[in-house]
Coordinates of C-alpha atoms in Angstrom, one line a residue:
X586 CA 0.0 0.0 0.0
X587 CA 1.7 3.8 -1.0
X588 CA 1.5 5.8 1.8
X589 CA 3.0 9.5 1.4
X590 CA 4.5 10.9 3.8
X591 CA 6.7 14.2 4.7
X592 CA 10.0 14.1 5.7
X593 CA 12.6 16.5 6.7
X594 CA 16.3 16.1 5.9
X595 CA 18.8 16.5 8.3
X596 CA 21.8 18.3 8.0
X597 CA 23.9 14.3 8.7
X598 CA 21.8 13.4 5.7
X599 CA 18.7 11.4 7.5
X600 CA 15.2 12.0 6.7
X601 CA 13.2 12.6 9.9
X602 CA 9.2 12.6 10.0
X603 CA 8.3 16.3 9.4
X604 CA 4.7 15.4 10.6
X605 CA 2.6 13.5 13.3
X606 CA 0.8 11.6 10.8
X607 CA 4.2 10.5 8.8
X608 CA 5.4 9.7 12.1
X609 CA 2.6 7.4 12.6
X610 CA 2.1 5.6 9.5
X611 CA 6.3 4.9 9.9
X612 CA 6.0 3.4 13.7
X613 CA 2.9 1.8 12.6
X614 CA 2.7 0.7 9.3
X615 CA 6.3 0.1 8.5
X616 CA 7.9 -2.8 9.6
X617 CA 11.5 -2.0 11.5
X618 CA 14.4 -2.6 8.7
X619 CA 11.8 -2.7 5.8
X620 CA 13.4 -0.9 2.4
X621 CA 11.1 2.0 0.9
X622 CA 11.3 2.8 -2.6
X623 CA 9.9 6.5 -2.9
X624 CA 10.3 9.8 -6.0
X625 CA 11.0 12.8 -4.1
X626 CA 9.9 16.0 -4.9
X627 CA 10.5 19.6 -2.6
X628 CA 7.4 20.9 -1.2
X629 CA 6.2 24.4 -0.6
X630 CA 7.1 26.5 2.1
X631 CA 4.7 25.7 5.2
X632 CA 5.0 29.2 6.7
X633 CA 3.7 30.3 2.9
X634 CA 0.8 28.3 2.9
X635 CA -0.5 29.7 6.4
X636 CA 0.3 33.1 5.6
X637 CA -2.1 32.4 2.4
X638 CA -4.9 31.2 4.9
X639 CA -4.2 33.9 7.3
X640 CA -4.9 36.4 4.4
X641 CA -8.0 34.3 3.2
X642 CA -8.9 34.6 6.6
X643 CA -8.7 38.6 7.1
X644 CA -10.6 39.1 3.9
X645 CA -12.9 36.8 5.4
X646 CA -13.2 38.9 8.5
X647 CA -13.4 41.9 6.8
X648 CA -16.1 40.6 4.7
X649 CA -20.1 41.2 4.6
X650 CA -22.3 40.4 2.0
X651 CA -24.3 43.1 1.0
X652 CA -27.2 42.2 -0.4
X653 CA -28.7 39.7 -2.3
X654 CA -26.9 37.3 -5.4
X655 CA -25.6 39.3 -8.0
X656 CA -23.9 36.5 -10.3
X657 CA -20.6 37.2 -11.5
X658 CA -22.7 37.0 -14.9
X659 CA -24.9 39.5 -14.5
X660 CA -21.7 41.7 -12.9
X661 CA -19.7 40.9 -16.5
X662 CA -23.0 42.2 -18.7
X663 CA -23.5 45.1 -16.7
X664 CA -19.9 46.2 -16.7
X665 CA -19.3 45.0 -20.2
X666 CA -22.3 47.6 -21.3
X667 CA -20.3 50.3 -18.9
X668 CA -17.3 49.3 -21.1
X669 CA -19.2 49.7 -24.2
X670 CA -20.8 52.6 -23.9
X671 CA -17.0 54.3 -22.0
X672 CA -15.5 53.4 -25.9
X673 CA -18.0 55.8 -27.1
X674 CA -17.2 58.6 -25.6
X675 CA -17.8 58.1 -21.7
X676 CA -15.4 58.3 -18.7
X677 CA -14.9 54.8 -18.2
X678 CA -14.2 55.0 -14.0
X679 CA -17.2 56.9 -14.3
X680 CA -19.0 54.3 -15.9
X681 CA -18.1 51.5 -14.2
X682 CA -18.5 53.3 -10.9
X683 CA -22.2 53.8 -11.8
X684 CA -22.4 50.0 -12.6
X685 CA -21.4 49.1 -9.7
X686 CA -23.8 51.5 -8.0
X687 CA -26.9 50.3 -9.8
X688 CA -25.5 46.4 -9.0
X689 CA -25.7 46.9 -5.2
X690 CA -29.2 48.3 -5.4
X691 CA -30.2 45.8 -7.0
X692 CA -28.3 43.3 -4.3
X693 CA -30.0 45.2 -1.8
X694 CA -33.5 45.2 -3.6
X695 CA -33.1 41.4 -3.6
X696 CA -32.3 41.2 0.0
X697 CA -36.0 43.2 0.8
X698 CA -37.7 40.7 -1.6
X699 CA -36.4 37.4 1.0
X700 CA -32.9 36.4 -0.7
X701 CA -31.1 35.4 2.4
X702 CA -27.5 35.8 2.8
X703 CA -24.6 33.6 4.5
X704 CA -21.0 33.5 4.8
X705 CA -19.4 30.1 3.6
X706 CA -15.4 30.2 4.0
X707 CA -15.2 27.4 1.4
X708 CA -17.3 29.5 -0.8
X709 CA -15.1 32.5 -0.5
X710 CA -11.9 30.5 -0.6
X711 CA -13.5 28.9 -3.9
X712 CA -14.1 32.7 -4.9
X713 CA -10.9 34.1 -4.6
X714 CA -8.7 31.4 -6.1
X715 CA -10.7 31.3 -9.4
X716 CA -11.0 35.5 -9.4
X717 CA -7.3 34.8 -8.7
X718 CA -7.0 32.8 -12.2
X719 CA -6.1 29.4 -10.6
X720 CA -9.2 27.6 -12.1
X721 CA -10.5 24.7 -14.6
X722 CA -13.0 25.8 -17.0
X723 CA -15.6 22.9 -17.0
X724 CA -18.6 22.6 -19.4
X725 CA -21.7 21.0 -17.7
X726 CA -24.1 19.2 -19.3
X727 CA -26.5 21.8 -20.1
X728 CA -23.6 23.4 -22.1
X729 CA -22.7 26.1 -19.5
X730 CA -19.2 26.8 -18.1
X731 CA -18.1 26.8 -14.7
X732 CA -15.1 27.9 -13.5
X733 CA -13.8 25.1 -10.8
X734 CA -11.1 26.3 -8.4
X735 CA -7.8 24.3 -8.8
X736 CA -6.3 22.6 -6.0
X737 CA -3.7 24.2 -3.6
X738 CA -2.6 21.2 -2.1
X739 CA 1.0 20.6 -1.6
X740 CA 1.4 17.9 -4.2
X741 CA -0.8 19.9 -6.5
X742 CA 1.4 22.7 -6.8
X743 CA 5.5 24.1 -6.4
X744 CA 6.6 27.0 -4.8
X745 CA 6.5 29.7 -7.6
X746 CA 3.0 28.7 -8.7
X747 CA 2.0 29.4 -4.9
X748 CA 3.7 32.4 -5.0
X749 CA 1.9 33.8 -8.0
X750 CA -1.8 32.4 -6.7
X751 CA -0.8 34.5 -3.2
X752 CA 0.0 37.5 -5.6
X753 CA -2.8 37.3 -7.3
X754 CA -4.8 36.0 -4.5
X755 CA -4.1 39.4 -2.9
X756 CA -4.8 41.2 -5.4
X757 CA -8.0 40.1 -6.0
X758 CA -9.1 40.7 -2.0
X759 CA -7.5 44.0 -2.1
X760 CA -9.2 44.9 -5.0
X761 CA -12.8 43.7 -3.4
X762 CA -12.8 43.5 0.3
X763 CA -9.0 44.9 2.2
X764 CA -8.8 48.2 0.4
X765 CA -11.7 49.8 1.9
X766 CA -9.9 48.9 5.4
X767 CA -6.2 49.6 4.9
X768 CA -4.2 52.2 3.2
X769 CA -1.7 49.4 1.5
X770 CA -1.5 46.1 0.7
X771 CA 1.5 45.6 2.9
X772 CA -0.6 47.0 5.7
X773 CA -2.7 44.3 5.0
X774 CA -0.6 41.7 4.5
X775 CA 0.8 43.0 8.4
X776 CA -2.5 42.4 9.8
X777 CA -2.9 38.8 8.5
X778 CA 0.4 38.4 10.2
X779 CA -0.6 39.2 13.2
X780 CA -3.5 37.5 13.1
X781 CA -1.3 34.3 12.1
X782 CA 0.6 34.6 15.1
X783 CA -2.3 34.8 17.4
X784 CA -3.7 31.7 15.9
X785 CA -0.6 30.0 17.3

């Protein structure tokens, strides 16, 4: 049976269990003096990965719905049409602003007419990573497409392609949710920090 498991190499050239659960499945699974056969391959950064969820996790916070389901279809048609008519002579920030005005009124009309709102984490998380680009496009059966996030496991994915999904990652919360809290993105990035290391 393959089992994977994380180790850590030490500077006399030994691998040591990097976690509790690789630990286990070697003092109970495999036999004392029994040869493994395994393909290595270098893992992300740990620290990285939490400081992803710890940013996740402040735009999270930070985060309220307000007001009922605008799709992110009905958000590309009505700023597609602010687009259109900005190539025609219009101020285009101006525009797009007033898109996104008439959008949350008509968020908040749905919310008076009994759409009920909730805060999923896995939703959001979902959210980001494809608004991030790190998605498949999938075509259901009806013929529509649906963006499905991409794993961000660590055997899904090296180092610089983390590093670009955080980038982008940030971007995208900045853009939508962390802006209207902090001056910078590095101010932001220094509150997910702290909150990190209060999380233990």
């Amino acid at each position: 049976m393959a089992h994977e498991l994380q180790l850590i190499k030490q500077s006399s050239g030994i691998l040591i269990p990097a976690t509790p659960e690789t630990s286990d499945i070697l003092q109970s699974k495999i036999k004392l003096g029994a040869v493994l056969v395994a393909e290595f391959r270098q893992v992300r950064n740990p620290a990285f990965h939490r400081r992803f969820f710890a940013l996740l996790n402040l735009g999270f916070e930070y985060w309220e719905p307000t007001g009922g389901a605008i799709s992110a279809n009905e958000r590309k048609l009505v700023n597609g049409y602010a687009k259109f008519l900005a190539a025609y002579g219009g101020n285009e920030s101006a525009l797009l602003d007033a898109a996104e005005q008439y959008l949350e009124q008509i968020a908040n009309r749905r919310v008076t007419n009994g759409i009920s709102l909730c805060k999923s984490f896995d939703a959001y998380r979902a959210w980001v990573t494809v608004e991030a680009g790190h998605y498949d496009a999938i075509q259901l059966p009806d013929g529509t497409l649906r963006k499905h996030p991409r794993s961000i496991a660590f055997s899904s994915m090296d180092e610089v392609e983390f590093q670009q999904l955080y980038k982008s990652a940030l971007d995208v919360l900045w853009r939508w949710i962390l802006s209207r809290t902090f001056r910078t993105q590095s101010e932001a990035e220094d509150a997910a920090a702290q909150l990190m290391s209060f999380a233990g």
